[in-house]
Coordinates of C-alpha atoms and ligand atoms in Angstrom, one line a residue:
M1 CA 52.2 159.4 -58.8
S2 CA 55.1 161.6 -59.6
C3 CA 55.8 162.2 -63.3
L4 CA 59.1 160.3 -63.1
R5 CA 57.4 157.4 -61.4
E6 CA 54.8 157.2 -64.2
E7 CA 57.5 157.4 -66.8
R8 CA 59.6 154.8 -65.1
N9 CA 56.6 152.4 -64.8
R10 CA 56.5 152.5 -68.6
Y11 CA 60.2 151.6 -69.0
Q12 CA 60.6 148.2 -70.6
P13 CA 63.7 146.5 -69.2
R14 CA 66.1 144.9 -71.7
I15 CA 66.6 141.2 -71.2
P16 CA 69.3 138.8 -72.3
K17 CA 68.7 137.3 -75.7
K18 CA 69.0 133.8 -74.2
L19 CA 66.0 134.4 -71.9
E20 CA 63.7 135.7 -74.6
E21 CA 62.3 132.2 -75.3
I22 CA 62.2 131.0 -71.8
T23 CA 60.6 127.6 -72.5
S24 CA 63.2 126.6 -75.1
L25 CA 66.4 126.5 -73.0
R26 CA 68.7 123.6 -72.5
V27 CA 70.7 123.4 -69.3
E28 CA 74.3 122.3 -69.5
V29 CA 76.0 121.2 -66.3
E30 CA 79.6 121.8 -65.3
E31 CA 81.4 120.4 -62.3
A32 CA 81.5 123.0 -59.6
P33 CA 84.9 123.8 -58.0
I34 CA 85.2 123.4 -54.3
L35 CA 85.9 126.9 -53.0
T36 CA 85.2 126.5 -49.4
K37 CA 87.7 125.9 -46.6
H38 CA 85.2 123.7 -44.9
P39 CA 84.0 121.1 -47.4
R40 CA 83.7 118.3 -44.9
E41 CA 81.5 120.2 -42.5
L42 CA 79.4 121.7 -45.2
E43 CA 78.8 118.3 -46.8
E44 CA 77.5 117.1 -43.5
I45 CA 75.1 120.0 -43.1
F46 CA 74.0 119.9 -46.8
P47 CA 74.2 116.3 -47.8
K48 CA 71.7 116.7 -50.6
T49 CA 72.8 120.0 -52.1
F50 CA 76.6 120.3 -51.5
H51 CA 77.9 118.6 -54.6
Q52 CA 75.5 120.1 -57.2
P53 CA 77.0 121.2 -60.5
L54 CA 77.1 124.7 -62.1
L55 CA 74.4 125.4 -64.6
K56 CA 74.7 127.2 -68.0
F57 CA 71.9 127.8 -70.4
S58 CA 71.8 127.4 -74.2
K59 CA 69.0 127.6 -76.8
A60 CA 67.2 124.3 -77.6
E61 CA 63.9 122.9 -78.6
E62 CA 60.7 124.3 -77.1
K63 CA 59.8 122.3 -73.9
S64 CA 56.2 121.7 -72.9
A65 CA 55.1 123.8 -70.1
R66 CA 52.6 123.8 -67.3
P67 CA 51.4 126.5 -65.0
L68 CA 53.7 127.2 -62.1
K69 CA 53.0 128.4 -58.6
V70 CA 55.8 130.4 -57.1
G71 CA 56.3 132.4 -53.9
V72 CA 58.8 135.3 -53.7
V73 CA 60.2 137.1 -50.7
L74 CA 62.3 140.3 -50.4
S75 CA 64.8 139.9 -47.6
G76 CA 67.4 142.0 -45.7
G77 CA 68.3 145.6 -46.5
Q78 CA 66.5 147.3 -49.4
A79 CA 68.3 147.6 -52.7
P80 CA 67.1 149.3 -55.9
G81 CA 66.0 146.7 -58.4
G82 CA 64.1 144.4 -56.1
H83 CA 60.7 145.2 -57.4
N84 CA 62.0 144.5 -60.9
V85 CA 63.1 141.0 -59.8
I86 CA 59.4 140.5 -58.9
A87 CA 58.2 142.0 -62.2
G88 CA 60.7 139.8 -64.1
L89 CA 59.5 136.7 -62.2
F90 CA 55.9 137.6 -62.9
D91 CA 56.4 138.2 -66.6
S92 CA 58.5 135.2 -67.2
L93 CA 56.1 132.9 -65.3
K94 CA 53.3 134.2 -67.4
K95 CA 55.4 133.6 -70.5
I96 CA 56.0 130.0 -69.4
D97 CA 52.2 129.5 -68.9
S98 CA 49.7 132.4 -68.7
R99 CA 47.9 130.4 -65.9
S100 CA 51.0 130.6 -63.6
T101 CA 50.6 132.4 -60.3
L102 CA 53.0 134.4 -58.2
Y103 CA 52.6 134.9 -54.4
G104 CA 54.5 137.4 -52.4
F105 CA 55.5 136.6 -48.8
L106 CA 55.2 139.7 -46.6
G107 CA 57.8 141.2 -44.3
G108 CA 60.9 139.1 -45.3
S109 CA 61.6 135.5 -44.5
S110 CA 59.3 135.6 -41.5
G111 CA 56.4 135.7 -44.0
I112 CA 57.3 132.2 -45.1
V113 CA 57.4 130.9 -41.6
E114 CA 54.2 132.7 -40.5
D115 CA 52.4 132.1 -43.8
R116 CA 51.7 135.8 -44.6
L117 CA 51.3 136.2 -48.3
V118 CA 49.4 137.9 -51.1
E119 CA 48.8 136.9 -54.7
L120 CA 50.6 139.3 -57.0
T121 CA 48.7 140.3 -60.1
E122 CA 49.6 142.6 -62.9
E123 CA 47.5 145.3 -61.3
K124 CA 49.4 145.1 -58.1
I125 CA 52.8 144.9 -59.7
R126 CA 52.4 147.6 -62.3
P127 CA 52.9 150.7 -60.1
Y128 CA 56.1 149.1 -58.7
R129 CA 57.9 148.4 -62.0
N130 CA 61.3 150.1 -62.2
T131 CA 60.8 151.7 -58.7
G132 CA 63.1 151.4 -55.7
G133 CA 62.4 150.1 -52.2
F134 CA 60.8 146.9 -51.1
D135 CA 57.4 148.3 -50.2
L136 CA 55.5 146.0 -52.5
L137 CA 56.0 143.2 -49.9
G138 CA 58.1 144.7 -47.1
S139 CA 61.3 143.1 -45.9
G140 CA 62.9 141.7 -42.8
R141 CA 66.0 140.1 -41.4
T142 CA 64.6 136.9 -39.8
K143 CA 67.1 134.1 -39.7
I144 CA 65.5 130.7 -40.5
E145 CA 67.3 128.1 -38.5
T146 CA 65.3 126.5 -35.7
P147 CA 63.6 123.1 -36.4
E148 CA 60.3 124.8 -35.8
Q149 CA 60.9 127.6 -38.3
L150 CA 62.0 125.1 -41.0
E151 CA 59.0 122.9 -40.4
S152 CA 56.6 125.8 -40.5
A153 CA 58.1 126.9 -43.8
L154 CA 57.8 123.4 -45.2
Q155 CA 54.2 123.1 -44.2
N156 CA 53.3 126.5 -45.6
V157 CA 54.9 125.9 -49.1
K158 CA 53.3 122.5 -49.2
A159 CA 49.9 123.9 -48.2
H160 CA 50.1 126.3 -51.1
A161 CA 51.6 123.6 -53.4
L162 CA 54.4 125.9 -54.5
D163 CA 56.6 124.8 -57.3
G164 CA 59.2 127.3 -56.4
L165 CA 60.2 129.8 -53.7
V166 CA 62.5 132.7 -54.7
I167 CA 64.4 134.5 -51.9
I168 CA 65.8 137.8 -53.0
G169 CA 68.6 138.8 -50.6
G170 CA 72.2 139.1 -49.5
D171 CA 74.5 136.6 -47.9
D172 CA 72.3 135.9 -44.9
S173 CA 69.1 135.6 -46.9
N174 CA 70.7 133.3 -49.5
T175 CA 72.0 131.2 -46.5
N176 CA 68.3 130.9 -45.6
A177 CA 67.6 129.8 -49.1
A178 CA 70.3 127.1 -48.9
L179 CA 68.9 125.8 -45.6
L180 CA 65.4 125.7 -46.9
A181 CA 66.4 123.9 -50.1
E182 CA 68.2 121.2 -48.1
Y183 CA 65.3 120.8 -45.7
F184 CA 62.7 120.6 -48.4
L185 CA 64.7 118.0 -50.3
T186 CA 65.2 115.9 -47.1
H187 CA 61.5 115.9 -46.6
N188 CA 60.6 115.1 -50.2
C189 CA 59.0 118.4 -50.7
E190 CA 58.8 119.4 -54.4
T191 CA 59.2 123.2 -53.9
K192 CA 62.4 124.4 -55.5
V193 CA 64.3 127.2 -53.7
I194 CA 66.2 129.8 -55.7
G195 CA 68.2 132.7 -54.3
V196 CA 68.8 136.0 -56.1
P197 CA 71.9 138.1 -55.2
K198 CA 71.0 141.5 -53.8
T199 CA 72.8 144.0 -51.6
I200 CA 73.9 147.6 -52.1
D201 CA 77.1 146.6 -50.2
G202 CA 78.5 144.8 -53.3
D203 CA 80.0 142.0 -51.2
L204 CA 78.0 139.1 -52.5
K205 CA 80.2 138.5 -55.4
N206 CA 82.9 136.1 -56.6
A207 CA 84.1 134.5 -59.7
F208 CA 80.6 133.4 -60.5
V209 CA 78.5 136.3 -59.2
E210 CA 79.9 139.5 -60.8
I211 CA 78.0 141.9 -58.6
P212 CA 74.7 141.9 -56.7
F213 CA 71.9 144.2 -57.9
G214 CA 71.5 147.5 -56.0
F215 CA 75.2 148.4 -55.8
D216 CA 75.2 150.3 -59.1
T217 CA 72.3 152.6 -58.1
A218 CA 73.4 153.1 -54.5
C219 CA 76.9 154.1 -55.5
K220 CA 75.7 156.5 -58.1
T221 CA 73.3 158.0 -55.7
Y222 CA 75.9 158.5 -53.0
S223 CA 78.4 159.8 -55.5
A224 CA 76.0 162.4 -56.7
L225 CA 75.6 163.6 -53.1
I226 CA 79.3 163.5 -52.4
G227 CA 80.0 165.4 -55.6
N228 CA 77.5 168.1 -54.4
I229 CA 79.2 168.3 -51.1
A230 CA 82.6 168.5 -52.6
R231 CA 81.5 171.4 -54.7
D232 CA 80.0 173.1 -51.7
A233 CA 83.3 172.6 -49.8
L234 CA 85.2 174.1 -52.6
S235 CA 82.8 177.1 -52.8
A236 CA 82.7 178.0 -49.1
K237 CA 86.2 176.8 -48.3
K238 CA 85.4 176.5 -44.6
Y239 CA 84.2 173.0 -43.8
Y240 CA 85.6 169.5 -43.5
H241 CA 82.9 167.1 -44.5
F242 CA 83.3 163.7 -42.8
I243 CA 81.0 161.4 -44.7
K244 CA 80.2 157.9 -43.6
I245 CA 78.7 155.7 -46.3
M246 CA 77.0 152.3 -46.0
G247 CA 78.7 149.0 -46.5
R248 CA 78.3 146.9 -43.4
S249 CA 81.5 144.9 -43.8
A250 CA 83.3 145.5 -47.1
S251 CA 84.3 148.9 -48.4
H252 CA 83.2 148.4 -52.0
I253 CA 80.8 151.3 -51.8
A254 CA 83.4 153.7 -50.4
L255 CA 85.9 152.6 -53.1
E256 CA 83.5 153.0 -55.9
C257 CA 82.3 156.4 -54.6
A258 CA 86.0 157.5 -54.3
L259 CA 86.6 156.5 -57.9
Q260 CA 83.5 158.5 -59.0
T261 CA 84.2 161.7 -56.9
H262 CA 87.9 161.9 -56.0
P263 CA 87.6 163.0 -52.3
N264 CA 90.7 164.2 -50.4
Y265 CA 90.8 161.1 -48.1
T266 CA 89.1 157.8 -48.3
L267 CA 89.5 155.1 -45.7
I268 CA 89.2 151.5 -47.0
G269 CA 88.6 149.0 -44.2
E270 CA 90.4 146.1 -45.9
E271 CA 93.6 148.2 -46.2
V272 CA 93.4 149.2 -42.5
A273 CA 93.1 145.5 -41.6
S274 CA 96.0 144.5 -43.9
T275 CA 98.3 147.2 -42.5
K276 CA 96.9 146.5 -39.0
G277 CA 96.3 150.2 -38.6
S278 CA 95.3 151.3 -35.1
L279 CA 92.6 153.9 -34.5
E280 CA 95.4 156.2 -33.3
E281 CA 97.3 155.7 -36.6
I282 CA 94.2 156.4 -38.7
V283 CA 93.5 159.6 -36.8
Q284 CA 97.2 160.6 -37.0
S285 CA 97.3 160.3 -40.8
L286 CA 94.0 162.2 -41.2
T287 CA 95.4 164.9 -38.9
D288 CA 98.6 165.1 -41.0
L289 CA 96.6 165.7 -44.1
I290 CA 94.5 168.4 -42.5
V291 CA 97.7 170.2 -41.3
E292 CA 99.3 169.9 -44.7
R293 CA 96.2 171.2 -46.5
A294 CA 96.1 174.1 -44.0
E295 CA 99.7 175.0 -44.9
R296 CA 98.4 175.5 -48.4
G297 CA 95.6 177.7 -47.2
K298 CA 93.0 174.9 -47.5
N299 CA 90.8 174.5 -44.5
Y300 CA 88.2 172.4 -46.1
G301 CA 88.0 168.9 -47.6
V302 CA 86.0 165.7 -48.1
V303 CA 86.7 162.5 -46.1
L304 CA 84.9 159.2 -46.9
I305 CA 84.5 156.6 -44.2
P306 CA 83.0 153.2 -44.9
E307 CA 80.5 152.3 -42.1
G308 CA 82.2 148.8 -41.7
L309 CA 85.6 150.5 -41.0
I310 CA 85.2 150.0 -37.3
E311 CA 85.4 146.2 -37.5
F312 CA 88.6 146.3 -39.5
I313 CA 90.5 148.3 -36.9
P314 CA 92.3 145.5 -34.9
E315 CA 91.7 146.7 -31.4
M316 CA 88.0 147.6 -32.2
R317 CA 87.6 144.2 -33.8
T318 CA 88.8 142.5 -30.6
L319 CA 86.5 144.7 -28.5
I320 CA 83.4 144.0 -30.8
Q321 CA 84.1 140.2 -30.7
E322 CA 84.2 140.3 -26.9
L323 CA 81.1 142.4 -26.7
N324 CA 79.3 140.0 -29.0
L325 CA 79.7 137.3 -26.4
L326 CA 78.6 139.6 -23.5
M327 CA 75.5 141.1 -25.0
S328 CA 73.4 140.7 -21.8
V329 CA 76.1 142.0 -19.5
K330 CA 76.1 145.7 -18.7
G331 CA 77.9 148.4 -16.6
E332 CA 80.6 147.5 -14.2
E333 CA 80.2 143.8 -14.7
L334 CA 80.8 144.3 -18.4
L335 CA 84.1 146.1 -17.7
K336 CA 85.2 143.3 -15.4
R337 CA 84.6 140.7 -18.0
L338 CA 86.3 142.3 -20.9
S339 CA 90.0 141.4 -21.5
E340 CA 92.5 144.1 -20.5
E341 CA 93.1 145.1 -24.1
A342 CA 89.4 145.4 -24.9
R343 CA 88.7 147.3 -21.7
K344 CA 91.4 149.8 -22.5
T345 CA 89.9 150.4 -26.0
F346 CA 86.3 150.6 -24.6
L347 CA 87.3 153.2 -22.0
M348 CA 89.1 155.4 -24.5
L349 CA 85.9 155.8 -26.5
P350 CA 83.4 158.7 -25.9
E351 CA 80.4 157.5 -23.8
I352 CA 77.9 157.8 -26.7
F353 CA 80.1 155.6 -28.8
Q354 CA 80.3 153.0 -26.0
E355 CA 76.5 152.8 -26.0
Q356 CA 76.3 152.4 -29.7
L357 CA 78.7 149.5 -29.6
T358 CA 76.6 147.6 -27.1
L359 CA 73.3 148.0 -29.0
D360 CA 71.5 144.8 -30.0
R361 CA 72.9 142.7 -32.9
D362 CA 70.7 141.8 -35.8
P363 CA 69.0 138.4 -35.9
H364 CA 72.0 137.0 -37.8
G365 CA 74.4 138.2 -35.0
N366 CA 75.8 141.1 -37.0
I367 CA 76.8 144.3 -35.2
Q368 CA 74.5 147.1 -36.6
V369 CA 77.3 149.4 -37.9
S370 CA 74.8 151.8 -39.5
H371 CA 73.9 152.9 -35.9
I372 CA 77.5 153.6 -34.9
A373 CA 78.6 157.1 -35.6
T374 CA 82.2 156.4 -36.8
E375 CA 82.3 159.7 -38.7
Q376 CA 81.7 161.5 -35.4
L377 CA 84.2 159.5 -33.5
L378 CA 86.9 160.3 -36.1
L379 CA 86.0 163.9 -36.2
H380 CA 86.1 164.1 -32.4
L381 CA 89.5 162.5 -32.2
V382 CA 90.9 164.6 -35.1
K383 CA 89.9 167.7 -33.1
R384 CA 91.7 166.4 -30.1
F385 CA 94.9 165.6 -32.1
L386 CA 94.9 169.0 -33.8
K387 CA 94.9 170.7 -30.4
N388 CA 98.3 169.2 -29.8
R389 CA 99.8 170.2 -33.1
A390 CA 101.9 173.3 -32.6
D391 CA 102.4 173.4 -36.4
Y392 CA 98.7 173.7 -37.2
K393 CA 97.6 177.2 -38.0
G394 CA 94.3 176.4 -39.7
K395 CA 90.7 176.4 -38.5
F396 CA 89.0 173.0 -38.3
Q397 CA 85.2 173.2 -38.8
P398 CA 83.9 169.7 -39.4
V399 CA 80.5 168.7 -40.6
S400 CA 79.4 165.1 -40.4
H401 CA 77.1 163.2 -42.7
F402 CA 75.8 159.6 -43.1
F403 CA 74.7 158.5 -46.5
G404 CA 73.0 155.1 -46.2
Y405 CA 69.3 154.7 -46.3
E406 CA 68.9 157.4 -49.0
G407 CA 70.7 155.1 -51.5
R408 CA 68.7 151.9 -50.9
S409 CA 65.2 152.8 -52.1
C410 CA 65.7 155.2 -54.9
F411 CA 64.6 154.6 -58.5
P412 CA 66.9 151.9 -59.8
S413 CA 69.4 152.9 -62.6
N414 CA 68.8 151.4 -66.0
F415 CA 71.5 148.9 -65.1
D416 CA 69.7 147.7 -62.0
S417 CA 66.3 147.9 -63.7
N418 CA 67.5 145.6 -66.4
Y419 CA 69.5 143.5 -64.1
G420 CA 66.8 142.9 -61.5
Y421 CA 64.3 142.1 -64.2
G422 CA 66.6 139.7 -65.9
L423 CA 67.4 137.9 -62.6
G424 CA 63.6 137.3 -62.2
F425 CA 63.7 135.5 -65.6
V426 CA 66.7 133.4 -64.5
A427 CA 65.0 132.4 -61.2
S428 CA 61.8 131.2 -63.0
S429 CA 63.9 129.4 -65.6
L430 CA 65.7 127.5 -62.9
I431 CA 62.3 126.5 -61.2
F432 CA 60.9 125.6 -64.6
Q433 CA 63.9 123.3 -65.2
G434 CA 63.5 121.8 -61.8
Y435 CA 66.6 123.0 -59.9
T436 CA 66.8 123.8 -56.2
G437 CA 69.4 125.2 -53.9
Y438 CA 70.7 127.5 -56.6
M439 CA 71.4 131.2 -56.9
G440 CA 70.2 132.5 -60.2
V441 CA 72.8 134.9 -61.7
L442 CA 73.6 136.8 -64.9
Q443 CA 77.2 137.0 -66.0
N444 CA 79.1 139.1 -68.6
L445 CA 77.6 142.2 -67.1
A446 CA 80.0 144.7 -68.6
S447 CA 78.4 144.0 -72.0
S448 CA 75.0 145.1 -73.1
P449 CA 72.0 143.5 -71.3
E450 CA 71.2 141.4 -74.5
E451 CA 74.6 139.7 -74.1
W452 CA 74.3 138.9 -70.4
E453 CA 74.6 135.2 -69.7
P454 CA 72.2 133.4 -67.4
A455 CA 73.6 130.7 -65.0
G456 CA 72.8 128.8 -61.9
I457 CA 75.3 128.6 -59.0
P458 CA 74.9 126.0 -56.2
I459 CA 74.5 128.2 -53.1
T460 CA 76.4 125.9 -50.9
M461 CA 79.5 126.3 -53.1
L462 CA 79.7 129.9 -51.8
M463 CA 79.5 129.0 -48.2
H464 CA 81.9 128.6 -45.3
L465 CA 81.7 128.4 -41.5
E466 CA 81.6 131.6 -39.6
E467 CA 81.3 132.4 -35.9
R468 CA 77.8 133.9 -35.2
K469 CA 76.5 134.5 -31.7
G470 CA 79.5 132.4 -30.4
R471 CA 78.8 129.4 -32.6
Q472 CA 80.2 128.2 -36.0
K473 CA 77.4 128.6 -38.6
P474 CA 77.2 127.9 -42.3
V475 CA 77.0 131.3 -44.1
I476 CA 77.8 132.7 -47.5
E477 CA 81.3 134.1 -47.5
K478 CA 81.4 137.9 -48.1
T479 CA 83.9 139.1 -50.6
L480 CA 86.0 142.0 -49.3
V481 CA 87.9 144.6 -51.4
D482 CA 90.8 142.9 -53.1
L483 CA 93.8 145.1 -52.4
K484 CA 95.5 143.7 -55.5
G485 CA 92.4 144.1 -57.7
K486 CA 92.1 146.9 -60.3
P487 CA 89.6 149.1 -58.5
F488 CA 91.8 149.4 -55.5
T489 CA 95.1 149.7 -57.3
T490 CA 93.6 152.4 -59.6
F491 CA 92.3 154.3 -56.5
S492 CA 95.6 153.9 -54.7
S493 CA 97.6 155.3 -57.7
L494 CA 95.5 158.4 -57.8
R495 CA 94.6 159.2 -54.2
G496 CA 97.9 161.1 -53.5
E497 CA 96.8 163.7 -56.1
W498 CA 93.3 163.9 -54.8
A499 CA 94.6 164.5 -51.2
L500 CA 96.1 167.9 -51.8
E501 CA 94.9 169.1 -55.2
D502 CA 91.1 169.5 -55.4
E503 CA 90.3 167.2 -58.2
Y504 CA 86.7 166.6 -57.2
H505 CA 84.4 165.0 -59.7
Y506 CA 80.7 165.8 -59.8
P507 CA 78.8 162.8 -61.3
G508 CA 75.4 164.5 -60.9
P509 CA 72.1 162.5 -60.4
V510 CA 71.4 159.1 -61.9
Q511 CA 70.2 159.6 -65.5
F512 CA 67.5 157.4 -67.0
Y513 CA 67.0 159.0 -70.4
G514 CA 69.4 160.4 -73.0
P515 CA 72.6 159.2 -74.6
P516 CA 73.7 155.7 -73.5
S517 CA 77.0 157.2 -72.3
L518 CA 74.9 159.0 -69.7
C519 CA 72.3 156.5 -68.7
N520 CA 74.0 153.2 -69.2
E521 CA 77.3 153.9 -67.6
K522 CA 78.7 150.9 -65.5
T523 CA 80.3 151.4 -62.1
F524 CA 84.1 151.7 -62.1
T525 CA 84.2 148.5 -59.9
L526 CA 82.5 146.4 -62.5
A527 CA 84.3 147.9 -65.5
L528 CA 87.7 147.7 -63.9
E529 CA 87.2 144.2 -62.6
Q530 CA 86.3 143.1 -66.1
E531 CA 89.3 145.0 -67.5
T532 CA 87.1 147.3 -69.6
K533 CA 88.8 150.5 -70.4
V534 CA 87.3 153.5 -68.6
G535 CA 88.7 157.0 -68.2
I536 CA 89.0 157.9 -64.6
H537 CA 89.7 161.5 -65.6
G538 CA 87.2 161.5 -68.5
Ligands
LIG601 P1 71.9 143.7 -46.8 O1 73.3 143.1 -46.7 O2 70.8 143.0 -46.2 O3 71.7 144.0 -48.3 O4 71.9 145.1 -46.1 C1 73.0 146.0 -46.2 C2 72.8 147.3 -45.5 O5 72.2 148.3 -46.3 C3 74.1 147.8 -44.9 O6 74.8 148.6 -45.8 C4 73.7 148.4 -43.6 O7 74.7 148.3 -42.6 C5 72.5 147.6 -43.2 O8 71.9 147.1 -44.3 C6 71.5 148.4 -42.4 O9 70.6 147.5 -41.9 P2 69.1 148.0 -41.4 O10 68.3 148.2 -42.6 O11 68.7 146.8 -40.7 O12 69.3 149.2 -40.5

């Protein structure tokens, strides 16, 4: 084990005061608002779980406990903090009753369907405490939807007599949790299903879920790297760095990293969609900046590109939607079946990019944007545009980067260590109290962990209908960057200065030990959204 890993294994996460005495909590119910645009359809799909209330916790008398048997699964893309959810679950279940048992399903949701599981003991969990990655159990993106899959899952949880099943995942994985909860209830199965909000992308959030775990660490990790690159650019003064960063749909990561590092140019997918910016316009404005900086003798810079950008560009979106329906069609036949507009866009793209757009979708029907080199496409087109600019006297030497996987399995920040661990406690409290179909959350996250507020949110409340593989399916609605929200308006008021002046910030690596100002810093997104005062220049 590395020294840091040993040291981190010893870190004791801080938990909310309310969860300290886990068997003496009272649940207060509150009517849940109807947020969805599709209440009628969802009520039909989820007759048992659609109208469940919101749950809040308060202290009460000690409740008698019995040992619980719970299964847990890590699902979807890795996010720092996942192992701590498991550690939190394990510790809280043992607090409820030391005879409780925790099982881990292997390889994501398919482990539930195929009954692949291991018992998780303290010995197994200890080396994973406060570490990143999902390697304790592995992960996967299986969508649970066929009657056979649902039935196998039911038979497996019954065979193990599980009191609870905890699914740690993003929007698609929590959709699995909602489907299983409904199915289990319909078949009089006692197993309670609880979801835990995870994703580095930061888009599983709303008025009730402040932020998923993983976002904090991933953004800090990418920002450290972007800061290093910015300083290198400023030192050598010869390269333009085009950096694509993860965020399959929403641009929350790009926005947060921009606030942390002040690059010269940051694309925000949601803004492109709202201004209906075409690919040509994007490249034009990027080219204008490069020309203007060259006039000032600056032939270097840093450009941030969210990986989900591609789907926000109107003509690309149309093309992707059409390609989604024509996945098995290739070559000439594909060209024939595309609409005229989509065909024109397709043919304008370099061949390698055409290939990337036709790669297989994930099991949930999502295009795999991490495999699409948008940074290289932009760089290629900027080169082409610069050739036609008589007023450009600079030298354009671009370097492309993709920061994605390196931010998903790193040691979780103190925030994500505490947050993941606390979420494990919330999940076992909900099972202990007998609730199903809920997402366990912690609120008031801008305060110290002791003040975080546990709550239960009916998962179906967060759902809507979305077209997947050509059919309307119930899924959790992703929250995109709010162009009127404080994180974006703060960024937009400062980006003009960052474009021409080099006001790069160098956040440096994530800190675990030292003064709280260093190791407990919140992301700008969370702090600004909660109206906490933070100094962008500070
Ligand atoms: P989740 O939504 O499952 O958390 O995954 C997010 C993500 O990290 C995206 O940022 C990225 O596009 C995608 O996963 C990559 O998926 P994969 O690991 O399957 O390549």
